CSV table of C-alpha atoms in Angstrom, one decimal:
chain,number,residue,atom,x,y,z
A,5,UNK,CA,0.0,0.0,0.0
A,6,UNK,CA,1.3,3.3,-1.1
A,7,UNK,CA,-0.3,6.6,-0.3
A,8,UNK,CA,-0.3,10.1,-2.7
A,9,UNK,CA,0.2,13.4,-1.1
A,10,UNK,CA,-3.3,13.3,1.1
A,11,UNK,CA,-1.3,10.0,3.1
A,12,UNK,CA,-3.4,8.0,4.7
A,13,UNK,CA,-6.3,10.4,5.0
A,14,UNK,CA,-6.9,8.8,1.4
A,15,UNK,CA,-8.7,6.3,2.9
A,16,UNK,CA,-11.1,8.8,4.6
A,17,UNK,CA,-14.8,9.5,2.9
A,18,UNK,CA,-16.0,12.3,5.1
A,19,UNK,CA,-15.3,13.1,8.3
A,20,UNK,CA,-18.1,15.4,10.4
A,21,UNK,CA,-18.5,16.9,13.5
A,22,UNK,CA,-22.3,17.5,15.0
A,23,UNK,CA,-23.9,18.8,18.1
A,24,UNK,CA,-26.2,16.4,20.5
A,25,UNK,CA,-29.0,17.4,18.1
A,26,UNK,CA,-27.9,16.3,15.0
A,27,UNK,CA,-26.7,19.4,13.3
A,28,UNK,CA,-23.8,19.3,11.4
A,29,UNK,CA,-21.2,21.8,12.4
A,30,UNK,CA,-18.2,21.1,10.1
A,31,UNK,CA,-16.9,18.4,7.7
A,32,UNK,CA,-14.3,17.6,5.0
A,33,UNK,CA,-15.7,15.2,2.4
A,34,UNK,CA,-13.8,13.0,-0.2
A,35,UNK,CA,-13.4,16.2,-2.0
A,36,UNK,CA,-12.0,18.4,0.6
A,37,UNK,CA,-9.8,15.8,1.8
A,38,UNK,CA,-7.0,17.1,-1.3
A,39,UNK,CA,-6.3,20.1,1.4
A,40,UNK,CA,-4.7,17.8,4.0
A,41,UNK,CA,-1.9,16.9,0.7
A,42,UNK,CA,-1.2,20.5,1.0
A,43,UNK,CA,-0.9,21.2,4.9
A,44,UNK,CA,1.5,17.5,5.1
A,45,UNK,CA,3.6,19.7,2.1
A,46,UNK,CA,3.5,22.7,4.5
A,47,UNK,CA,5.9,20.6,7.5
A,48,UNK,CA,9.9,21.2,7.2
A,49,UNK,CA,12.3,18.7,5.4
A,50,UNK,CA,13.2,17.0,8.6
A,51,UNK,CA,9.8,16.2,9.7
A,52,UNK,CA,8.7,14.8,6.3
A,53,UNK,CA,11.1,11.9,6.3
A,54,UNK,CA,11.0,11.2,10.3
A,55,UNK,CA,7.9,10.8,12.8
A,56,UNK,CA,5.3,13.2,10.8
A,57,UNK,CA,5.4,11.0,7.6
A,58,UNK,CA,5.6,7.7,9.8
A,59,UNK,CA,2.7,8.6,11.2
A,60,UNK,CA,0.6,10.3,8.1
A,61,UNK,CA,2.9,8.2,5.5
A,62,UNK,CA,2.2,10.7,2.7
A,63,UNK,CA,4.3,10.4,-0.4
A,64,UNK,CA,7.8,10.9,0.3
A,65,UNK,CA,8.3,14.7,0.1
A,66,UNK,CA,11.9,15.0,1.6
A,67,UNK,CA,15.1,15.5,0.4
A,68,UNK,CA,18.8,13.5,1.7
A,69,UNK,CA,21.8,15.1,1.1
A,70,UNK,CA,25.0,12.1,1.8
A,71,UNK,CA,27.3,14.2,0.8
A,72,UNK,CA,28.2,18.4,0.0
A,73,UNK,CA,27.8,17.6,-4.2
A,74,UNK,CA,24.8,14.8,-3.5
A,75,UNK,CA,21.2,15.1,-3.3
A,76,UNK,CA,18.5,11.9,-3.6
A,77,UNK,CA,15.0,11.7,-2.2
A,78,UNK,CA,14.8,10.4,1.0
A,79,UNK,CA,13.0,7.6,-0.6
A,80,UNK,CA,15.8,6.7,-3.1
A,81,UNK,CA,18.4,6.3,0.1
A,82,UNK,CA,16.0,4.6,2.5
A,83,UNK,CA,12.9,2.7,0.3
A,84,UNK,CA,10.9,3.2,2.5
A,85,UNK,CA,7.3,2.3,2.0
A,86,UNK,CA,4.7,1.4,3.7
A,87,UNK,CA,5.8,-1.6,4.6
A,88,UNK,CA,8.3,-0.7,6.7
A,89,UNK,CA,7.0,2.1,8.2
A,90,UNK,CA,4.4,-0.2,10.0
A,91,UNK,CA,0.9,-0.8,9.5
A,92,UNK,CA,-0.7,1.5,12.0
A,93,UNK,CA,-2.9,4.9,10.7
A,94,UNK,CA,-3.2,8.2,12.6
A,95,UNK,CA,-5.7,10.4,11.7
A,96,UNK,CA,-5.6,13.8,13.3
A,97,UNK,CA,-9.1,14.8,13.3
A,98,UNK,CA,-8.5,18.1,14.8
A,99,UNK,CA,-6.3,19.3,12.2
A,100,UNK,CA,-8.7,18.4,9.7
A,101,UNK,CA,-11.7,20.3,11.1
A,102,UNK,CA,-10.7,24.1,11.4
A,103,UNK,CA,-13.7,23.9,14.1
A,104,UNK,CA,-11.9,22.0,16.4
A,105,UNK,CA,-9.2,23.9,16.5
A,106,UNK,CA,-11.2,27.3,17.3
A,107,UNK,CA,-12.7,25.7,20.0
A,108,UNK,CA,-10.2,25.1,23.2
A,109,UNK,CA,-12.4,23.1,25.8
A,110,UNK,CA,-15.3,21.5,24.7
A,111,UNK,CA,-18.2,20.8,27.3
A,112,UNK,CA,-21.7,20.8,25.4
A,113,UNK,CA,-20.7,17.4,23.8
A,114,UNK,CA,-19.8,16.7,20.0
A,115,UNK,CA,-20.7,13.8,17.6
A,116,UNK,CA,-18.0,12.7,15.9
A,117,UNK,CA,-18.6,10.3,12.3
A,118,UNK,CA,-15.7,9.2,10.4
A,119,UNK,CA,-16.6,7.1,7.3
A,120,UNK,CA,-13.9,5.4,5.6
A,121,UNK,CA,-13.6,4.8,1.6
A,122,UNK,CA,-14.9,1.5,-0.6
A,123,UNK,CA,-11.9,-0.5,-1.3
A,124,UNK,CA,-13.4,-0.5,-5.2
A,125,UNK,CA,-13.2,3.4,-5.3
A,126,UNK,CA,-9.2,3.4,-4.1
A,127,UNK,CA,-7.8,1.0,-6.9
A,128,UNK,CA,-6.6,-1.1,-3.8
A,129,UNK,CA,-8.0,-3.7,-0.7
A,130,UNK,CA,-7.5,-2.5,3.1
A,131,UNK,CA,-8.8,-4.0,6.1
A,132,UNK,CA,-8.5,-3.2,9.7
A,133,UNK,CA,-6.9,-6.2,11.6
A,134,UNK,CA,-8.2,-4.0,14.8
A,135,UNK,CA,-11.2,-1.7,15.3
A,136,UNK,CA,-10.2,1.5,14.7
A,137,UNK,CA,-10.1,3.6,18.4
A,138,UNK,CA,-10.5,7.5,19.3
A,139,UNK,CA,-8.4,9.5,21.2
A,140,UNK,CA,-9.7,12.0,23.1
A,141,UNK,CA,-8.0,15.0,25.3
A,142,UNK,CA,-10.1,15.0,28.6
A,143,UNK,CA,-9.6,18.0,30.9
A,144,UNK,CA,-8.5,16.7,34.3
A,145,UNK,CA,-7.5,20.4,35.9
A,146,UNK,CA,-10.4,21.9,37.3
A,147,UNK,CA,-8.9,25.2,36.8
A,148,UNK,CA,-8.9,25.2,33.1
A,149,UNK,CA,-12.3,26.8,32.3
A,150,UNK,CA,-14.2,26.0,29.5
A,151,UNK,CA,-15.2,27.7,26.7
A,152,UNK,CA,-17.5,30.1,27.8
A,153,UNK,CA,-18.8,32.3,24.3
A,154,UNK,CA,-21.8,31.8,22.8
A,155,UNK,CA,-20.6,32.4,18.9
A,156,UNK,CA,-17.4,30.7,17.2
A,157,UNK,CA,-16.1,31.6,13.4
A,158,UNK,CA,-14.5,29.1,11.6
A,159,UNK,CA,-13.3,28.3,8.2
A,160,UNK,CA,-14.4,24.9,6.4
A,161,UNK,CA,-13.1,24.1,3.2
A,162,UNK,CA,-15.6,23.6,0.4
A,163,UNK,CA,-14.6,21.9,-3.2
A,164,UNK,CA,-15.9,22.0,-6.2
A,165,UNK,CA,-14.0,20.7,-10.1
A,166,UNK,CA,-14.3,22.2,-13.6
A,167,UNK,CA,-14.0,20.1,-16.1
A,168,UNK,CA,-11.4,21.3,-19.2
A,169,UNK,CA,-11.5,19.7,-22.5
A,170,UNK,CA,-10.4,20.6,-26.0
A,171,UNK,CA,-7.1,19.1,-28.4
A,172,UNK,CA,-4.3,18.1,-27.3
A,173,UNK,CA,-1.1,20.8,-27.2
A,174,UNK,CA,-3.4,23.4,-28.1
A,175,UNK,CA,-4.6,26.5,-25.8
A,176,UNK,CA,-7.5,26.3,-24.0
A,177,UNK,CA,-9.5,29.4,-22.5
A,178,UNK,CA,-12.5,28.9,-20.1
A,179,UNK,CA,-13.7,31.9,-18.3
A,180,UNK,CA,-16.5,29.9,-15.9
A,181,UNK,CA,-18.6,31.3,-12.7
A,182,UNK,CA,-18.1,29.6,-9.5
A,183,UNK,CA,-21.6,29.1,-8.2
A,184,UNK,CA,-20.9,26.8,-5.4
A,185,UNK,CA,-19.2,29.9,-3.6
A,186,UNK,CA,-21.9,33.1,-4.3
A,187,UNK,CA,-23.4,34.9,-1.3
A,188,UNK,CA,-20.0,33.5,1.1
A,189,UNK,CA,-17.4,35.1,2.4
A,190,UNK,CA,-14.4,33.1,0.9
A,191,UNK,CA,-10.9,33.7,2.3
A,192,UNK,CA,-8.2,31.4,0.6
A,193,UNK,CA,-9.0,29.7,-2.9
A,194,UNK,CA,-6.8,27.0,-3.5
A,195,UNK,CA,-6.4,25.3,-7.3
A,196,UNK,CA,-4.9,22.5,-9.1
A,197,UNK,CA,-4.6,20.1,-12.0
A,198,UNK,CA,-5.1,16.2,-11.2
A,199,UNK,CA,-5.2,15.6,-15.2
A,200,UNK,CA,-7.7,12.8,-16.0
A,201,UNK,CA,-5.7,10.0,-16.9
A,202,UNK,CA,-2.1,8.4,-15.7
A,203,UNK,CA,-2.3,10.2,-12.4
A,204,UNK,CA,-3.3,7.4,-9.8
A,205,UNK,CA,-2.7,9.4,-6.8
A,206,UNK,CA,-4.5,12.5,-8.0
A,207,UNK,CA,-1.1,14.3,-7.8
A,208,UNK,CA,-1.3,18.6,-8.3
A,209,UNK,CA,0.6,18.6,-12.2
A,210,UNK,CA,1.8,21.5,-13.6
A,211,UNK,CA,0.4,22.7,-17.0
A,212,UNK,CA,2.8,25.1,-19.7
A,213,UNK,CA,1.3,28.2,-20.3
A,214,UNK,CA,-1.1,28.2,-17.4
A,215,UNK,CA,-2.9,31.7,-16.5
A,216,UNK,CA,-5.3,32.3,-13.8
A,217,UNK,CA,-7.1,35.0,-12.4
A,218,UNK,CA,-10.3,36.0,-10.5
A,219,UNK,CA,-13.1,38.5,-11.2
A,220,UNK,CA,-15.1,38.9,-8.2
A,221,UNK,CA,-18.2,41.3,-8.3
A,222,UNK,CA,-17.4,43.1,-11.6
A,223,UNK,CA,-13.9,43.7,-10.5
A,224,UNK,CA,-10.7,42.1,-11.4
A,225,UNK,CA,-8.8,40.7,-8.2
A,226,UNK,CA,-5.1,40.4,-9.3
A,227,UNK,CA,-3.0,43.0,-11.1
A,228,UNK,CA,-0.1,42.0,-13.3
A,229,UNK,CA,-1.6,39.5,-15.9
A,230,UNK,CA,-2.7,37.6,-13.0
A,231,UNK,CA,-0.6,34.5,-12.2
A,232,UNK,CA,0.7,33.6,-15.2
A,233,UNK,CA,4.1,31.9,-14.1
A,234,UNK,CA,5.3,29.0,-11.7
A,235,UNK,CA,7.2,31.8,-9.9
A,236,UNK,CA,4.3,33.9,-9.4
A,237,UNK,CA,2.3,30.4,-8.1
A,238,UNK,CA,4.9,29.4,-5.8
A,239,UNK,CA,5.1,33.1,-4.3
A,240,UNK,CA,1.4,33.6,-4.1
A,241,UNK,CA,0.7,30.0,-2.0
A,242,UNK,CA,3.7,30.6,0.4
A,243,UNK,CA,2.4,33.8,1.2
A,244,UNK,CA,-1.1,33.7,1.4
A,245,UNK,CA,-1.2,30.1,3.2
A,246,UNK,CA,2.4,28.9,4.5
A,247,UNK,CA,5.7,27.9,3.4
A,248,UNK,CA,5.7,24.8,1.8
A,249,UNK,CA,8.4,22.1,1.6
A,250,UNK,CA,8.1,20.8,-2.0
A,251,UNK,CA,11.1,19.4,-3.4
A,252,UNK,CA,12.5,22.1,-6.2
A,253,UNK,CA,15.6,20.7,-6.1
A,254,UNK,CA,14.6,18.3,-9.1
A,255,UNK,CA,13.5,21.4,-11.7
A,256,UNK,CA,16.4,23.0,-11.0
A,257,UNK,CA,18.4,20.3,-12.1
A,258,UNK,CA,16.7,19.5,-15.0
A,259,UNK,CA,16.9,22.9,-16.4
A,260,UNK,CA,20.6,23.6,-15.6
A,261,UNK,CA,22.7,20.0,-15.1
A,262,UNK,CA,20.6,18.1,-17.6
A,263,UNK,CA,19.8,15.2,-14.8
A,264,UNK,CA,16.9,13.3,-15.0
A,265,UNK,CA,15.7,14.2,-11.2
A,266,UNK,CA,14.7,13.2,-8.0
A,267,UNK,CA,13.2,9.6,-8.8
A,268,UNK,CA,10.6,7.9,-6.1
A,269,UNK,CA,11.5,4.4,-6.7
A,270,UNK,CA,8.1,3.1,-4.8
A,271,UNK,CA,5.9,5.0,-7.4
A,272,UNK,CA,8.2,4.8,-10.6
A,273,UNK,CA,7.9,8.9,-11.0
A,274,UNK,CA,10.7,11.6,-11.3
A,275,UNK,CA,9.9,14.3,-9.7
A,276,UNK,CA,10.8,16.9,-12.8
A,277,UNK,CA,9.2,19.4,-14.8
A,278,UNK,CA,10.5,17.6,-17.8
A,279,UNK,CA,6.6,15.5,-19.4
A,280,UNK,CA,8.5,14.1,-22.3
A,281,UNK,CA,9.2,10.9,-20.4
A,282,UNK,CA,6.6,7.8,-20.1
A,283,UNK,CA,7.6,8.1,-16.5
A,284,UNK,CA,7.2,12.2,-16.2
A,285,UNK,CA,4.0,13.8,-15.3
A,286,UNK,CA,5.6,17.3,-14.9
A,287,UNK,CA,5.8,18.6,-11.6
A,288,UNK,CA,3.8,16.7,-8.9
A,289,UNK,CA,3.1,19.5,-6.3
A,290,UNK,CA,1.4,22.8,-8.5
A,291,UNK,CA,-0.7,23.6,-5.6
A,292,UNK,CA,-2.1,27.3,-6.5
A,293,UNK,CA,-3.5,29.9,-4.3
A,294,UNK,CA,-5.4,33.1,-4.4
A,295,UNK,CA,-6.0,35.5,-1.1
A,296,UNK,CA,-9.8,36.5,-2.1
A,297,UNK,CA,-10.9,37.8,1.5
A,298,UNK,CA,-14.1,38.6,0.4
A,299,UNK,CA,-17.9,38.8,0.3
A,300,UNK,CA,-19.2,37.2,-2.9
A,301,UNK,CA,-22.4,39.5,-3.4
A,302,UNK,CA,-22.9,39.1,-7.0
A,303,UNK,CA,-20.3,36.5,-8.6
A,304,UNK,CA,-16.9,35.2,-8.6
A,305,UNK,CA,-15.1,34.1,-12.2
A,306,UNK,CA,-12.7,32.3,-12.9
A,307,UNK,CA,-10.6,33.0,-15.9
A,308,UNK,CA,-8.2,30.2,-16.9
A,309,UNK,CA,-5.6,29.5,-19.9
A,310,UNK,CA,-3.9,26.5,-20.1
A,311,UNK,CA,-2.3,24.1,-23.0
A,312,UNK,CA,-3.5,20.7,-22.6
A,313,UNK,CA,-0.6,17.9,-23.0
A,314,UNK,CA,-0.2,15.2,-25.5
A,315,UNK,CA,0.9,12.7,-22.9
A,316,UNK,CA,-1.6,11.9,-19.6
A,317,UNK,CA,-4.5,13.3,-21.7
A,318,UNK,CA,-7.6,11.1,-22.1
A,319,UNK,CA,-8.1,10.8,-26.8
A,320,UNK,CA,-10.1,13.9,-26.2
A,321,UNK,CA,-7.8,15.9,-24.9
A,322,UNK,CA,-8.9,16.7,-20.9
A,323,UNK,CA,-7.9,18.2,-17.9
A,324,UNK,CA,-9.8,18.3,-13.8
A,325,UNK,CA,-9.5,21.4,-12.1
A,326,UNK,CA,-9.6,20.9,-8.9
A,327,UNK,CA,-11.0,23.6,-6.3
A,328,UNK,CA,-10.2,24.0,-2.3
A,329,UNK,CA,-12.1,27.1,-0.8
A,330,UNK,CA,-12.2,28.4,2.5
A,331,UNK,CA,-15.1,30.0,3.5
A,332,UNK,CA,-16.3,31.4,6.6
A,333,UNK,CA,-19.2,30.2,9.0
A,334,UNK,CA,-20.4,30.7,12.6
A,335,UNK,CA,-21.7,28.5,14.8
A,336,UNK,CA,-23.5,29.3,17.8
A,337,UNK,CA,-24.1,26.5,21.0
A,338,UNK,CA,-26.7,27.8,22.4
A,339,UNK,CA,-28.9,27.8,19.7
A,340,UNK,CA,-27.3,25.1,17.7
A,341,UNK,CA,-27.5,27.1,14.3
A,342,UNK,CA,-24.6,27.4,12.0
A,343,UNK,CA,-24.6,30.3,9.7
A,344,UNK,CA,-22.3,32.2,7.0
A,345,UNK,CA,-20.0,34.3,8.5
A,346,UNK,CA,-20.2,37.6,6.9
C-alpha cells in the first residue's frame, strides 16, 4: 500500500462533526480531503522523512543530502514504503476540522462520524486487523475553564471541479462562474490540475502556459496579468497560506545539469518538470493559491488559460480542475445554528 500526497487520509470518505442534536457543524468530504496533501507539504524537510510522515505516511516529500555535491530523495536512500513504516494509521481529526481547533475546551458534547472509503473506489484492498479507536483529550484540571462564548467563526473548506476539454497541445480558455461559492465570504481559494488519466494518486501537475485569475463582483482581483508563471504560483501559496516544503531541487536540475531528477523508486515517478518521459508527469506539487478575503455579493469568475498535454491526456484531450475554498461560518451552542459568517 502506497499513499499520494493526502497519506493515509486517502482512505477517509467524510469526516463530520455534529452537536447532540444532529446538526452538522463542520466536515471535509472526499473532495476536501486534497487540502490535508497541501498542509502535510507545509511541515519542514526534517519532519517529512522522520515521525510526521511515519505517522501520516504521505508520499515521500523529503530531500537527503550524503554528501556536499549529492542530493537523492529520501526515498531513493531509504525505500521506505509502507511496509516498513508499519501498518498502524493516525488520523488527526483536529487538524482536519478548522472547528476544532477554534474551540479550546469543549463541554456541550460533539458527535463525531468518520466514514472510511470503498476498497473498489481506491484501486486497492484495506482492512482493519483491529477496530479502529479515538483519542480524546479529557480535561483533568479543574482550573482550566471552558469555553464560555456563545458564537465561534471558523473556516471549512468547500470543493468544487471544472471540467477542461479541448485538443491536445493546443490552448484552451475557459472563463466559468463559480456558483458553489456566491453569497460567502471566501478567504483562501486554492487550485490545481489532477489531469484525467495516468495520475493514480491525484497528484497537483503543472500545466505550460497556465494563466489564472479572478473577477469577483465586476472587478478584477489580481493586477499584473494575473498568475501567469510558476514563480508567481509558488510566491502567491507561500504567502497567502504557509511555506511549503516541496522538493524544487529536481526542476532546477533539469533545467541547468541536464539530470533526470529526483526519482521515487516506490511509485516509478521523477519528480521533474521535464513531461517528455513515459515516466514524467511534470511537476507533482502545482498547488495554486489566491487570497480572495471577500464577500461574494454578485459572482466570482474564474478566468483560466492553459495548454492541454499530448501525454496523460484522455483521446479527447482533458484536464480536472480541482477547487479548495475556505469559506467562513459561525456557529453558535446555544442555539445550535450554524450560519455564513459575513
Amino acid at each position: 500500500m502506497y499513499f499520494g500526497h493526502n497519506g493515509v487520509y486517502s482512505i477517509i470518505q467524510k469526516i463530520s462533526v455534529e452537536n447532540l442534536d444532529g446538526v452538522e457543524i463542520d466536515r471535509l468530504d472526499y473532495q476536501g480531503i486534497h487540502i490535508m496533501g497541501l498542509r502535510l507539504a507545509q511541515l519542514s524537510n526534517s519532519t517529512e522523512f522522520a515521525v510526521g510522515r511515519q505517522l501520516s505516511q504521505q508520499m515521500c516529500n523529503s530531500v537527503f543530502v550524503p554528501s556536499y555535491s549529492q542530493t537523492v530523495l529520501t526515498e531513493e536512500h531509504r525505500k521506505d514504503d509502507a511496509t516498513l513504516m508499519g501498518n498502524s494509521i493516525y488520523i488527526d481529526i483536529s487538524a482536519m476540522l478548522t472547528y476544532l481547533q477554534t474551540r479550546q475546551v469543549i463541554d456541550e458534547g460533539l458527535t463525531i462520524q468518520v466514514e472510511f472509503q470503498d476498497p473498489s473506489v481506491l484501486g486497492f484492498n484495506y482492512s482493519f486487523t483491529r477496530p479502529p479507536c479515538l483519542a480524546v483529550d479529557y480535561v483533568l484540571n479543574p482550573d482550566i475553564k471552558v469555553d464560555d462564548a456563545d458564537e465561534y467563526g471558523f473556516l471549512t473548506i468547500v470543493p468544487d471541479r471544472l471540467l477542461l476539454t479541448g485538443a491536445a497541445e493546443q490552448p484552451i480558455v475557459r472563463n466559468q462562474r463559480l456558483q458553489s461559492y456566491f453569497n460567502q465570504y471566501v478567504r483562501n481559494l486554492y487550485y490545481f490540475n489532477i489531469g484525467r488519466a495516468n495520475n493514480r494518486y491525484q497528484l497537483p501537475l503543472s500545466r505550460p502556459n497556465e494563466t489564472v485569475n479572478l473577477t469577483i463582483n465586476g472587478m478584477k482581483l489580481l493586477n499584473l496579468q494575473g498568475i501567469d508563471t510558476s514563480a508567481k504560483k509558488l510566491m502567491y501559496l507561500n504567502d497567502m497560506s504557509a511555506k511549503t516544503n516541496i522538493t524544487h531541487y529536481s526542476s532546477y536540475a533539469d533545467g541547468l545539469l541536464s539530470m533526470l531528477g529526483l526519482f521515487n523508486p516506490n511509485t516509478g515517478l521523477f519528480y521533474s518538470n521535464d513531461a517528455t518521459e513515459a515516466k514524467h508527469l511534470g511537476s507533482l506539487f502545482s498547488y495554486g493559491c489566491i487570497r480572495v478575503d471577500k464577500n461574494i455579493g454578485q459572482d466570482m469568475i474564474l478566468e483560466y488559460q492553459t495548454t492541454l498535454p499530448s501525454e496523460g491526456a484522455d483521446v479527447n484531450g482533458s484536464d480536472t480542475l480541482v477547487f479548495l475554498a475556505e469559506i467562513g461560518r459561525k456557529y453558535n451552542k446555544r442555539t445550535g445554528v450554524v450560519s455564513y459568517l459575513g
